[in-house]
PDB file of C-alpha atoms and ligand atoms in Angstrom:
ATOM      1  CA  UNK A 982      -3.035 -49.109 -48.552  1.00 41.00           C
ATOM      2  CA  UNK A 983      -4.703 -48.346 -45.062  1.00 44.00           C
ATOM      3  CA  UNK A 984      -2.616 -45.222 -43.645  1.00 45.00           C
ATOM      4  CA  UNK A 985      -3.252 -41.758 -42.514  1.00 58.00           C
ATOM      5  CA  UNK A 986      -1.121 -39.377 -40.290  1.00 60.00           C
ATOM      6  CA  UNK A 987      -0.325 -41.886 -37.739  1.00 65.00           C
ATOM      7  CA  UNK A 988       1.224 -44.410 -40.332  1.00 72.00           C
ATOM      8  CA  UNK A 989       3.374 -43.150 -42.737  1.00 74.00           C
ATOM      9  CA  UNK A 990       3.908 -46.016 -45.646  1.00 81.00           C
ATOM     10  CA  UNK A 991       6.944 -45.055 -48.111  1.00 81.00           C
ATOM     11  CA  UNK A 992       9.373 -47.383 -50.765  1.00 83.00           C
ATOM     12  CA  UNK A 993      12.805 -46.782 -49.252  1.00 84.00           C
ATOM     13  CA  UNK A 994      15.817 -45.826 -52.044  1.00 88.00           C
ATOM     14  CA  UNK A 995      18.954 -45.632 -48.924  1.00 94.00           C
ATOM     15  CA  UNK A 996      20.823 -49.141 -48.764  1.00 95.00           C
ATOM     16  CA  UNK A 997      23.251 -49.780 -45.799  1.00 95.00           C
ATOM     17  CA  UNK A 998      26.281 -48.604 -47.669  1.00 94.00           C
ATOM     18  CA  UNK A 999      25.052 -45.110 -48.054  1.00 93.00           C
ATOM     19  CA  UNK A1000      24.651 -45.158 -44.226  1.00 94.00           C
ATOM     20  CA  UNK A1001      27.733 -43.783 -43.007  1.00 91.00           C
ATOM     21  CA  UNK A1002      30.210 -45.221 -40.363  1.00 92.00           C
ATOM     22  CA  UNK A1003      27.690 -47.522 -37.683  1.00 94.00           C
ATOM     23  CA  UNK A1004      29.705 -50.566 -38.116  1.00 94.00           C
ATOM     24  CA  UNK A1005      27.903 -52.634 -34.944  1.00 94.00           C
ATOM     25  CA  UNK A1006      24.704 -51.475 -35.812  1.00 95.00           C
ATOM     26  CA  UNK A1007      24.939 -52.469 -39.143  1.00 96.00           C
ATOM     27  CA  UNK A1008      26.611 -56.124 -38.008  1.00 95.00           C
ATOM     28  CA  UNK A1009      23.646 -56.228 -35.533  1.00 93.00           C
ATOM     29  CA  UNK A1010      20.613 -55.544 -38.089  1.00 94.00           C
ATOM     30  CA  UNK A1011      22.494 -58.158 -40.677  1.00 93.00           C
ATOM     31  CA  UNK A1012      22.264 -60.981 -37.877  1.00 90.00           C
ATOM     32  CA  UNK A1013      19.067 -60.405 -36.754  1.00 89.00           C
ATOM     33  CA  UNK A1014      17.666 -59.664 -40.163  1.00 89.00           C
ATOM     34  CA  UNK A1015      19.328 -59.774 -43.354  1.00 90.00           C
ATOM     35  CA  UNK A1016      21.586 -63.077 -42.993  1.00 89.00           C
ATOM     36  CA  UNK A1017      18.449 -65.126 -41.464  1.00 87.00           C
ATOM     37  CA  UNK A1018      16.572 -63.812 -44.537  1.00 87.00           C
ATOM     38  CA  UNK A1019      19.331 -65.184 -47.011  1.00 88.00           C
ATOM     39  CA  UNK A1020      20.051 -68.145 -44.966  1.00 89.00           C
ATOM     40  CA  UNK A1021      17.133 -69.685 -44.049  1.00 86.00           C
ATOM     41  CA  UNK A1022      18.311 -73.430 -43.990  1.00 90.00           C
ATOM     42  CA  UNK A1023      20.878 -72.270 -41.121  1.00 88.00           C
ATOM     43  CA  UNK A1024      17.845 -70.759 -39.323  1.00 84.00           C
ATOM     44  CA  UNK A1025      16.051 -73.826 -39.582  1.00 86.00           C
ATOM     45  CA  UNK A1026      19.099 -76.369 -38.192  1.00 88.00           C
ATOM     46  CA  UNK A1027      19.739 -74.229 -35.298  1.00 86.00           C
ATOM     47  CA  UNK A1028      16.226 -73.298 -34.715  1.00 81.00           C
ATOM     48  CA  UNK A1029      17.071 -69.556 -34.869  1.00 77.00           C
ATOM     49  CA  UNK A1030      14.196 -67.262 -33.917  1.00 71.00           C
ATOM     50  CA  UNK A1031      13.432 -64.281 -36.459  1.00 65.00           C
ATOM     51  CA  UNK A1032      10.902 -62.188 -35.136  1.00 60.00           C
ATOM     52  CA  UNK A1033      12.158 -60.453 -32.182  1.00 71.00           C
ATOM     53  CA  UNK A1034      12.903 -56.519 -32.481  1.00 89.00           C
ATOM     54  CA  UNK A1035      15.454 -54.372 -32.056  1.00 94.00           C
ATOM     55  CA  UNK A1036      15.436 -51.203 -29.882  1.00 95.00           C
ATOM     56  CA  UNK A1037      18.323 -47.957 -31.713  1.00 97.00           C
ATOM     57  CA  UNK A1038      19.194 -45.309 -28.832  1.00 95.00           C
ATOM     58  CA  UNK A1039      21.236 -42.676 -28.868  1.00 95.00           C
ATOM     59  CA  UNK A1040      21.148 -38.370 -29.317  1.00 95.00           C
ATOM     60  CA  UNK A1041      19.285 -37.083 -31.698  1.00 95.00           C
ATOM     61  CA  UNK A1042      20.272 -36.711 -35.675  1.00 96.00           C
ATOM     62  CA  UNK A1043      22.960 -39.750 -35.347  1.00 96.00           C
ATOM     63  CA  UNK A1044      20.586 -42.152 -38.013  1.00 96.00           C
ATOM     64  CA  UNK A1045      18.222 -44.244 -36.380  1.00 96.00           C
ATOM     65  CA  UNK A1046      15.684 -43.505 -38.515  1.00 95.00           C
ATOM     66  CA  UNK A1047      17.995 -43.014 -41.659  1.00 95.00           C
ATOM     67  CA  UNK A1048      19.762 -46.761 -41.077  1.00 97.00           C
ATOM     68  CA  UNK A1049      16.300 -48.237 -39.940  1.00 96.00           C
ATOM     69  CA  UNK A1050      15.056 -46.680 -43.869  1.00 96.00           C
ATOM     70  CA  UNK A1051      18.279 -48.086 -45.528  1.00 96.00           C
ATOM     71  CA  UNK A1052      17.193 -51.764 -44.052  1.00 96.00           C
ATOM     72  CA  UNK A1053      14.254 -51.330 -45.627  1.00 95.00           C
ATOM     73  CA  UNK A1054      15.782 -50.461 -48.618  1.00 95.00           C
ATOM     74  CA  UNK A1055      18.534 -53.707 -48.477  1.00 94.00           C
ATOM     75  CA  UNK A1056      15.425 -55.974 -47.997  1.00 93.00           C
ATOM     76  CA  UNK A1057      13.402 -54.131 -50.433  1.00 93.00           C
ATOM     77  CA  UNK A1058      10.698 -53.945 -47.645  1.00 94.00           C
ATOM     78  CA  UNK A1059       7.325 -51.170 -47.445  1.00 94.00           C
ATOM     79  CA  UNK A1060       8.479 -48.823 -44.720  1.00 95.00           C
ATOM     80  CA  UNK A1061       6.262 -47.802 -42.353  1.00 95.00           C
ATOM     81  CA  UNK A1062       6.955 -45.153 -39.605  1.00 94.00           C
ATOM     82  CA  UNK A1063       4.469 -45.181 -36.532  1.00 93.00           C
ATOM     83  CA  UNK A1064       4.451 -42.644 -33.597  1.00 89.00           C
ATOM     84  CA  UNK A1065       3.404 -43.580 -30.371  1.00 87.00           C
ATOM     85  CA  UNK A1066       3.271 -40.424 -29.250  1.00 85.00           C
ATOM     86  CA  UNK A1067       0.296 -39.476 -31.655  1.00 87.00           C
ATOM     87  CA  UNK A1068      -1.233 -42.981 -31.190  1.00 87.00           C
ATOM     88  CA  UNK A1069      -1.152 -42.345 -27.187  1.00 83.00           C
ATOM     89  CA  UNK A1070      -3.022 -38.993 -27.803  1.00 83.00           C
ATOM     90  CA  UNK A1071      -6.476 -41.268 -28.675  1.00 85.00           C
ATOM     91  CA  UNK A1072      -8.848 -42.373 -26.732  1.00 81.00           C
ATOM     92  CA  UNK A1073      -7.796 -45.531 -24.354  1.00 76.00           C
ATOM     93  CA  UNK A1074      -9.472 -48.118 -26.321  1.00 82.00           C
ATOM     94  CA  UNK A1075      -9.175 -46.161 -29.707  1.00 88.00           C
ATOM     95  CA  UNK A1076      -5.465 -46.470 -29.129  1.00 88.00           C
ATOM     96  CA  UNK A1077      -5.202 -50.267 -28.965  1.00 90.00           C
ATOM     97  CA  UNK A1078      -7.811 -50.661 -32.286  1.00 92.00           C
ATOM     98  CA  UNK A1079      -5.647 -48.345 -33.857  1.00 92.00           C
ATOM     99  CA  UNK A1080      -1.885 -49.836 -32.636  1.00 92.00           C
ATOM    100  CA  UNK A1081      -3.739 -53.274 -34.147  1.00 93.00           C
ATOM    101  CA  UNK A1082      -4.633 -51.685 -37.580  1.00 93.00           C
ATOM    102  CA  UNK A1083      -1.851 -50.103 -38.077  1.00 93.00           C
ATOM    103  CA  UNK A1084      -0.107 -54.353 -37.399  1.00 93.00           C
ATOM    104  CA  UNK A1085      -2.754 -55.363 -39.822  1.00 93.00           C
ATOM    105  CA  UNK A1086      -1.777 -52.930 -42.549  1.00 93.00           C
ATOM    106  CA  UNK A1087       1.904 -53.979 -42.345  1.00 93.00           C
ATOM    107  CA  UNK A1088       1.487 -57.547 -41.967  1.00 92.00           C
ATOM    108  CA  UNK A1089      -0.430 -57.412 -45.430  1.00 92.00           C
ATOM    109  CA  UNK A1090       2.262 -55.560 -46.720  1.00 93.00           C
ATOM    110  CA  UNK A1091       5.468 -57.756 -46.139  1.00 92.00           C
ATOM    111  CA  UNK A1092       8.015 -57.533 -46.166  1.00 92.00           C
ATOM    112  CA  UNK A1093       7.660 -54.695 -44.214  1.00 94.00           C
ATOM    113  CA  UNK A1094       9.349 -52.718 -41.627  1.00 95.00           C
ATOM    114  CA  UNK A1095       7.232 -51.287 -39.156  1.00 95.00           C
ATOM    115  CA  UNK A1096       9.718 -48.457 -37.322  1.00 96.00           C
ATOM    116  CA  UNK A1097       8.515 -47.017 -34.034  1.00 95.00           C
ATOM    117  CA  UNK A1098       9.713 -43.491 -33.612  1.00 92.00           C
ATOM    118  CA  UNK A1099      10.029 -42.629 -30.051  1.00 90.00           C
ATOM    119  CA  UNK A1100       9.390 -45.789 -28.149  1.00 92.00           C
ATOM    120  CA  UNK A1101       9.978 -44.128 -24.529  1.00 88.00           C
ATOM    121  CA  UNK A1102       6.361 -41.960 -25.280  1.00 86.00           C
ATOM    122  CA  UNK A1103       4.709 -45.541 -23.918  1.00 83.00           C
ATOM    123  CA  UNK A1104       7.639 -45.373 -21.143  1.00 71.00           C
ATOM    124  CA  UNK A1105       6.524 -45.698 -17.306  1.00 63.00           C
ATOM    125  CA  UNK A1106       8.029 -43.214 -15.857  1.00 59.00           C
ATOM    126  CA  UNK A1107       7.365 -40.244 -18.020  1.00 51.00           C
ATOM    127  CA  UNK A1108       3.725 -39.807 -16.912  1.00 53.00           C
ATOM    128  CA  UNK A1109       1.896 -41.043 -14.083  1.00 52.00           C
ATOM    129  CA  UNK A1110      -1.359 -39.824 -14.855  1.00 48.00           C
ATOM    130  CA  UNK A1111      -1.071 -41.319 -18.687  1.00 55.00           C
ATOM    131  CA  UNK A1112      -0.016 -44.394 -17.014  1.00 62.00           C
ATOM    132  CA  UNK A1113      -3.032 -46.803 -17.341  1.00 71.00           C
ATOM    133  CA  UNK A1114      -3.385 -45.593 -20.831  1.00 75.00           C
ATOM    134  CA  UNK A1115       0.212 -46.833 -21.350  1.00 80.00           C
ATOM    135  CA  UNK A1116       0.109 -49.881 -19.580  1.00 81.00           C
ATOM    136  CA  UNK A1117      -2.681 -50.961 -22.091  1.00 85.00           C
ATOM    137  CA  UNK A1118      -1.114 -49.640 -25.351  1.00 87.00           C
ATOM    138  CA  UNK A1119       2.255 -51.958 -24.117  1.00 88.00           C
ATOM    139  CA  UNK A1120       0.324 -54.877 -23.267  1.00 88.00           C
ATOM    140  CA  UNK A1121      -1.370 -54.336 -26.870  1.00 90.00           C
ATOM    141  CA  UNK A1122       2.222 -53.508 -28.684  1.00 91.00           C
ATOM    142  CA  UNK A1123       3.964 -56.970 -27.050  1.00 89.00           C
ATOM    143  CA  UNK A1124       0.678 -59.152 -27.603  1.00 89.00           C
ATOM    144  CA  UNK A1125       1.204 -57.973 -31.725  1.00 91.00           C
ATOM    145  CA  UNK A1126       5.126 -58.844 -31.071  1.00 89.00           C
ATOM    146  CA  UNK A1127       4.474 -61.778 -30.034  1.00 84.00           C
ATOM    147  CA  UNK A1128       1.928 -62.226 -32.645  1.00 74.00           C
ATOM    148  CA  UNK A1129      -1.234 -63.525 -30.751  1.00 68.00           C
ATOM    149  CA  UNK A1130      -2.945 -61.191 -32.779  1.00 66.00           C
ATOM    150  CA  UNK A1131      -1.739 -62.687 -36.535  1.00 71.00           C
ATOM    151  CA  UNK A1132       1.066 -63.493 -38.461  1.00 83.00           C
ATOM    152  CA  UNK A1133       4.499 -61.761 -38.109  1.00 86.00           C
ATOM    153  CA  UNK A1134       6.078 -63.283 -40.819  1.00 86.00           C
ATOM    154  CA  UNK A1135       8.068 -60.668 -42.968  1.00 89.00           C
ATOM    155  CA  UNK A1136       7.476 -58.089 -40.298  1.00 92.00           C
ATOM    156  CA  UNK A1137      10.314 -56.480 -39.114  1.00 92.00           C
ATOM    157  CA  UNK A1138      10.192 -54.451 -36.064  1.00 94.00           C
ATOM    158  CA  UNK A1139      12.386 -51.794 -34.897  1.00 96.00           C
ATOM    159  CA  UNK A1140      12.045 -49.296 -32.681  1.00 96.00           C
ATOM    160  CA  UNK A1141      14.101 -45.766 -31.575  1.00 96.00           C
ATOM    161  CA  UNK A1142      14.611 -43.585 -28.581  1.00 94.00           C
ATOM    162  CA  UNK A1143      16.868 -40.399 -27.012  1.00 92.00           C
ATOM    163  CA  UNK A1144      15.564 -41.760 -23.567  1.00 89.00           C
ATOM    164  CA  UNK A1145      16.545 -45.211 -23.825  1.00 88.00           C
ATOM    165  CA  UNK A1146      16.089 -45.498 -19.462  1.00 86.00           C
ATOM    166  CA  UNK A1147      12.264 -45.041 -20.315  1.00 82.00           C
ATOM    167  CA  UNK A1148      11.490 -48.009 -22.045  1.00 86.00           C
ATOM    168  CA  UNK A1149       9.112 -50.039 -20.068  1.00 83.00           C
ATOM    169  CA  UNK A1150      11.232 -52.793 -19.169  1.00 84.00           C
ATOM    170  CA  UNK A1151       8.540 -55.514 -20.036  1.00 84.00           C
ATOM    171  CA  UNK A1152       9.340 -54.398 -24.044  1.00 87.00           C
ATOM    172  CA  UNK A1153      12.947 -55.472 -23.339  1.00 86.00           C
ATOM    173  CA  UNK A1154      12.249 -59.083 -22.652  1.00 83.00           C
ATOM    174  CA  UNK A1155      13.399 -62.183 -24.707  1.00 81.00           C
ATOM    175  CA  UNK A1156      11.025 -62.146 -27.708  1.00 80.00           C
ATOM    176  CA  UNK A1157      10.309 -58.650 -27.900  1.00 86.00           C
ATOM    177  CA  UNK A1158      12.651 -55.828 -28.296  1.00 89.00           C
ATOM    178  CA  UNK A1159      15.457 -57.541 -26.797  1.00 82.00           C
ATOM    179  CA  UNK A1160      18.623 -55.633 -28.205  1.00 89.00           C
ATOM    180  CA  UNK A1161      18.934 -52.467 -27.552  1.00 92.00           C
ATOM    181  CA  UNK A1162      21.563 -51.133 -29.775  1.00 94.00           C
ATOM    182  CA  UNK A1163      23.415 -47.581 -29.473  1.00 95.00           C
ATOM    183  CA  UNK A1164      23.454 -45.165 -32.511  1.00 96.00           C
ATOM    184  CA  UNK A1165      26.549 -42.161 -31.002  1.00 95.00           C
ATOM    185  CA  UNK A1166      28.151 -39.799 -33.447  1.00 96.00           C
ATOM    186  CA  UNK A1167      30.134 -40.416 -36.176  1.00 96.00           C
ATOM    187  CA  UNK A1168      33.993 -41.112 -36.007  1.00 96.00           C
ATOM    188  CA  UNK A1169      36.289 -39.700 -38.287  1.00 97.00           C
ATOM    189  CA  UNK A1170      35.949 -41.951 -40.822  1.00 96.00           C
ATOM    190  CA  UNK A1171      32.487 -42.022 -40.805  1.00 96.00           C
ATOM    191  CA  UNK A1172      31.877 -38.028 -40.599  1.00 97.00           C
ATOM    192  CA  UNK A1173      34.091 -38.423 -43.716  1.00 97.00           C
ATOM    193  CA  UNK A1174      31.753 -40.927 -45.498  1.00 96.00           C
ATOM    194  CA  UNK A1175      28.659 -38.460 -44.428  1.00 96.00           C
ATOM    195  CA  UNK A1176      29.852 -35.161 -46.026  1.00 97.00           C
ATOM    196  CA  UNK A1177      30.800 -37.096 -49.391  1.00 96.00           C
ATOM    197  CA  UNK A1178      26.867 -38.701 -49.094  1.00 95.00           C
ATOM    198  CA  UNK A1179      25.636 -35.617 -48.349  1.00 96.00           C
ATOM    199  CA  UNK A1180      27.613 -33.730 -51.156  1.00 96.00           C
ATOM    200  CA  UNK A1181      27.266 -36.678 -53.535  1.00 94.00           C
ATOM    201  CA  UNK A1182      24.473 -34.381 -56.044  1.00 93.00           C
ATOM    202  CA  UNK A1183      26.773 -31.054 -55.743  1.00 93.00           C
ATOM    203  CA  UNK A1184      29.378 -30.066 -58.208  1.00 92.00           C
ATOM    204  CA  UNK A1185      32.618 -29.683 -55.838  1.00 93.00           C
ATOM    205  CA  UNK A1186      36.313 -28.948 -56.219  1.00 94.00           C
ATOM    206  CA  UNK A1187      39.038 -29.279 -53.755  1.00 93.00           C
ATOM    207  CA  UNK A1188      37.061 -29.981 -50.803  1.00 95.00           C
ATOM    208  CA  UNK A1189      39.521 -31.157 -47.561  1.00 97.00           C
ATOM    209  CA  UNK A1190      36.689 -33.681 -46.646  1.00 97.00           C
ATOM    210  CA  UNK A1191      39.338 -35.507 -44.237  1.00 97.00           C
ATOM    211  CA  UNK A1192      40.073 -31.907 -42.721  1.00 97.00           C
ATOM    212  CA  UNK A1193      36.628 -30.521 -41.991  1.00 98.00           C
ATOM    213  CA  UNK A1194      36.333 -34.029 -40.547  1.00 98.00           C
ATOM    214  CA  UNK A1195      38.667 -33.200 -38.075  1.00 97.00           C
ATOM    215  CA  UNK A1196      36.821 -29.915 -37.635  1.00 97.00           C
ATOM    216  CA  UNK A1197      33.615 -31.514 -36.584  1.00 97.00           C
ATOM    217  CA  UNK A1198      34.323 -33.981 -33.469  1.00 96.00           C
ATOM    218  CA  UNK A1199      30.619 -34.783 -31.615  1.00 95.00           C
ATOM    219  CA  UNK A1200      28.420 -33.590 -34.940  1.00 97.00           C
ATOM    220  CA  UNK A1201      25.872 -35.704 -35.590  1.00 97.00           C
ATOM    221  CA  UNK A1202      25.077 -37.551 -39.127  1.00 96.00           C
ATOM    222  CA  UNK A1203      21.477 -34.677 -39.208  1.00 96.00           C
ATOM    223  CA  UNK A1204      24.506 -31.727 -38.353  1.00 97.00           C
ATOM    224  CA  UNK A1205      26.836 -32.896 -40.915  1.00 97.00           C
ATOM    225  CA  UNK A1206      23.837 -32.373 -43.422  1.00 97.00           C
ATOM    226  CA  UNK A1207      23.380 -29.584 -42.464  1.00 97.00           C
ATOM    227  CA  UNK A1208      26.912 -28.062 -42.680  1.00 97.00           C
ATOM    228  CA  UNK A1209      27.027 -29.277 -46.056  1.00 97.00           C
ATOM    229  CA  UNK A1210      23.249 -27.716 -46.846  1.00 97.00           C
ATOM    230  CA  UNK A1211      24.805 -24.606 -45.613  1.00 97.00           C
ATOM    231  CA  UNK A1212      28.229 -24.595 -47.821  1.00 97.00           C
ATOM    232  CA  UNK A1213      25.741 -25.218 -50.843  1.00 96.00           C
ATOM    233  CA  UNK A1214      23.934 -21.792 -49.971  1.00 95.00           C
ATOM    234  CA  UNK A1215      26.898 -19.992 -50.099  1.00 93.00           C
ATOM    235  CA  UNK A1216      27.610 -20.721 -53.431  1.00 95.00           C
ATOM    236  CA  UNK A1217      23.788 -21.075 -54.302  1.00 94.00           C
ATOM    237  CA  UNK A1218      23.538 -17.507 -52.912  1.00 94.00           C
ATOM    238  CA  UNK A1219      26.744 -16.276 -55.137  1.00 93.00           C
ATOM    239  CA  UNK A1220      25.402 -17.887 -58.117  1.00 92.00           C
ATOM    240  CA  UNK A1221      22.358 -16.117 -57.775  1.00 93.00           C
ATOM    241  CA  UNK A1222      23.870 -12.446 -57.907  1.00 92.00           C
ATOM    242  CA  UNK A1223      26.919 -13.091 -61.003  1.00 92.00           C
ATOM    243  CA  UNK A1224      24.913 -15.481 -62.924  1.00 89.00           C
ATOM    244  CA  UNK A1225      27.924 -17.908 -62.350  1.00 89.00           C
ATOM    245  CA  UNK A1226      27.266 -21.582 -61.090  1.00 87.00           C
ATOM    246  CA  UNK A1227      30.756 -22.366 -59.971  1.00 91.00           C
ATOM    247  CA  UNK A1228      31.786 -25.236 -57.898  1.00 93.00           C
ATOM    248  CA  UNK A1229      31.617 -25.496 -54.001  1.00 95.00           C
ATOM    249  CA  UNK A1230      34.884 -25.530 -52.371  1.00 96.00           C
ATOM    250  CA  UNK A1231      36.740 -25.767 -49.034  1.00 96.00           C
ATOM    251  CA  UNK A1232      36.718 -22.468 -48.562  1.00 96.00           C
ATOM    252  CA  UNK A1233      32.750 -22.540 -48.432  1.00 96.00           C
ATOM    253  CA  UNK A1234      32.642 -24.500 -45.731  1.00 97.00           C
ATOM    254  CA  UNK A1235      34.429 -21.604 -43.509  1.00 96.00           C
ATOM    255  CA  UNK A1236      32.122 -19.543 -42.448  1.00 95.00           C
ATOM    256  CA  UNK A1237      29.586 -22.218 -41.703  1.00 96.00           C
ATOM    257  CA  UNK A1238      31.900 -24.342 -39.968  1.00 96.00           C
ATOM    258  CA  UNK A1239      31.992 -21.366 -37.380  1.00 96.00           C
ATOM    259  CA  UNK A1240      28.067 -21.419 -36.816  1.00 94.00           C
ATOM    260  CA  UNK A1241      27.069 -25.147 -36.701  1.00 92.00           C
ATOM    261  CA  UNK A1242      27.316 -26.277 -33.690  1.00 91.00           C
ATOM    262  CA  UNK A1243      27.329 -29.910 -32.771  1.00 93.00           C
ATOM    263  CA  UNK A1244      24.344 -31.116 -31.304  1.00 92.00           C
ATOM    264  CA  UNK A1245      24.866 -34.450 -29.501  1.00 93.00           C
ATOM    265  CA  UNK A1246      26.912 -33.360 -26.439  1.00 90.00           C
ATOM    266  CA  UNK A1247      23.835 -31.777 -24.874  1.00 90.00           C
ATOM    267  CA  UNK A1248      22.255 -35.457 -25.232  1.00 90.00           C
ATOM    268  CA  UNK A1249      25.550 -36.899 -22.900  1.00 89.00           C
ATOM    269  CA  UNK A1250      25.558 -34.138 -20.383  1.00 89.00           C
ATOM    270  CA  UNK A1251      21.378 -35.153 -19.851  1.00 86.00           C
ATOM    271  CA  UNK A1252      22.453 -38.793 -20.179  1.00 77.00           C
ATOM    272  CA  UNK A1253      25.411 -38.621 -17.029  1.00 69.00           C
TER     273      UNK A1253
HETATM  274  P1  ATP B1838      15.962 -38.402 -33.989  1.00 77.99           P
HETATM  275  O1  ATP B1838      16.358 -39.058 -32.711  1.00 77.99           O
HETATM  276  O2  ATP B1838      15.961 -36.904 -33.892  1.00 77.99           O
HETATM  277  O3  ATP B1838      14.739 -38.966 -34.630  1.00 77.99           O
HETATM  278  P2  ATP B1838      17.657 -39.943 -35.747  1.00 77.99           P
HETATM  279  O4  ATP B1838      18.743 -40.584 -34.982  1.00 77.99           O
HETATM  280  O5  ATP B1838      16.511 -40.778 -36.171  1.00 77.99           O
HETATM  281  O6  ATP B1838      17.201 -38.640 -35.006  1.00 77.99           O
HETATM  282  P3  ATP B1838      17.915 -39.382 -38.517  1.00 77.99           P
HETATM  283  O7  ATP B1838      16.592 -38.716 -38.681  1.00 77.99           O
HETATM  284  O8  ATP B1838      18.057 -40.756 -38.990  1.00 77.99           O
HETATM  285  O9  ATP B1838      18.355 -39.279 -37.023  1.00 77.99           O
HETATM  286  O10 ATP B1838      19.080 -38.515 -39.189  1.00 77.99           O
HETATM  287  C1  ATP B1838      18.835 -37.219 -39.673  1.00 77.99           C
HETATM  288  C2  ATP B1838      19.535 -37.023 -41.000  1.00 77.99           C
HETATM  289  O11 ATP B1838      20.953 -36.981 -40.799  1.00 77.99           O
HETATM  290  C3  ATP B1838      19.310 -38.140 -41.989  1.00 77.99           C
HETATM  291  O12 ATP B1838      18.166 -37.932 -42.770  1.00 77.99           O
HETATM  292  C4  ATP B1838      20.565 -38.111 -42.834  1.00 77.99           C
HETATM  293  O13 ATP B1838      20.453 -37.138 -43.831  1.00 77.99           O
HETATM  294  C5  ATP B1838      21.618 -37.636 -41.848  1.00 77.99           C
HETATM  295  N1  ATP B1838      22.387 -38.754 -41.276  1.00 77.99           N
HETATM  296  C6  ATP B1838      22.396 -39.148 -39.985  1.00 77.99           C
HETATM  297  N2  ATP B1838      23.256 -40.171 -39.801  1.00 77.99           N
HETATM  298  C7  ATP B1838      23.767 -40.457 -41.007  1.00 77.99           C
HETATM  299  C8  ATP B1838      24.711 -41.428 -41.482  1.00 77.99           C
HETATM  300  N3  ATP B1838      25.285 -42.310 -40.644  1.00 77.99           N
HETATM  301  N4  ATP B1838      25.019 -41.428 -42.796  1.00 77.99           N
HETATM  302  C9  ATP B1838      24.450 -40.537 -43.642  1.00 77.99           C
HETATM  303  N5  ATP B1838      23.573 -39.596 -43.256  1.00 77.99           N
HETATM  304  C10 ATP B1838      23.231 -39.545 -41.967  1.00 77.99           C
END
């Protein structure tokens, strides 16, 4: 395998189901991916296309990278994570051999997902001065899309942002990335599904899951974690000074239910 810090390559063990709540998202990546992958006859008779990408928004820590990972796990596809950001850092010229390599490695690893982490870095109106530098690394990103450059077969693209009103609007045409799908904090229900994921290796007893739930309205997937991480250190902590590895309970969660804040309203107040 071709990779180095620019490309990360990795065998994805999430599925969909252990991504919690995202119903439309999840509907969204089974029609443009999964169900044309199991249905192929259908795609054929109505002359579906397959290779277009998909573009997740949304604040920070709310599973665009965790649900792109679990599709990758469903289709039992080589994940690759790229950053722009890093790529843009090169050389112009360096940046386009590079964005093309990096193509070349995943197409000869289908199926494959190749998962662009913040897509607005190559966005117009970040940067002026960057700007040429940009406008070549986009031409260079849709002329792979639309695979002048090779064959896209089993290459699924996807792409996330916080600053979905940067994306160069030429990425958002027919054929390239043209959804552009929200990822926003978990409801109830899925909040609910998150803590039990996130507790699924812990010994627990009598934890009000539904209740601290309630307790954590605008928290995103990456704060629920961390809640959880922080109810295990309690006990972890405890264990540590009687020798004692007891269960976590509710009453764990107190203290650092009163210091993690959630994180995603800061990305709506920037976002009005
Ligand atoms: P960023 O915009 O900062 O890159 P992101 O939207 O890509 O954030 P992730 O990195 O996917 O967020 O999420 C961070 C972590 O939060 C995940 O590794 C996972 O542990 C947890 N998480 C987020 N959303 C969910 C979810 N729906 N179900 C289960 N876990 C989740």
């Amino acid at each position: 395998l071709n990779t180095d810090d620019i490309i990360e390559a990795e065998d994805s063990s999430i599925y969909l189901d252990d991504v919690g709540g995202m119903h439309q998202v999840k509907k969204r990546l089974n029609l443009t991916f999964l169900a044309p992958l199991k249905n192929p006859e259908l795609v054929k008779k109505y002359g579906k296309k397959t290779s277009s990408g998909l573009i997740l928004y949304g604040p920070p820590g709310c599973g665009k990278t965790f649900i792109a990972r679990a599709l990758a796990g469903e289709i039992g596809a080589k994940f690759f994570t790229v950053s722009l950001a890093d790529i843009l850092d090169m050389y112009i010229g360096e940046s386009e051999k590079k964005l093309h390599e990096i193509f070349e490695t995943a197409r000869r690893n289908t199926p494959a997902i190749l998962f662009f982490d913040e897509l607005d870095a190559i966005g117009q109106k970040r940067s002026n001065l960057k700007n040429s530098g940009m406008r070549t690394l986009v031409n260079q990103l849709l002329n792979e899309m639309d695979s002048v450059e090779g064959n896209n077969e089993g290459l699924f693209i996807l792409a996330a942002t916080n600053l979905p009103w940067d994306i160069d609007s030429a990425l958002k045409r027919p054929g390239r990335f043209d959804r552009v799908v929200p990822v926003f904090p978990p409801d109830q229900e899925a909040r609910e599904h998150i803590l039990r994921y996130h507790l699924r290796d812990t010994p627990f007893e009598d934890v009000d899951v539904e209740a601290i739930a309630k307790q954590t309205e605008q928290f995103s997937g990456a704060d629920l974690a961390h809640l959880v991480q922080s109810a295990i250190e309690v006990v972890f902590e405890e264990s540590l000074e009687t020798g004692e590895a007891r269960a976590v309970s509710n009453t764990d969660f107190e203290q650092p239910l009163k210091e993690v804040k959630p994180s995603t309203r800061q990305w709506f107040e920037s976002a009005r």
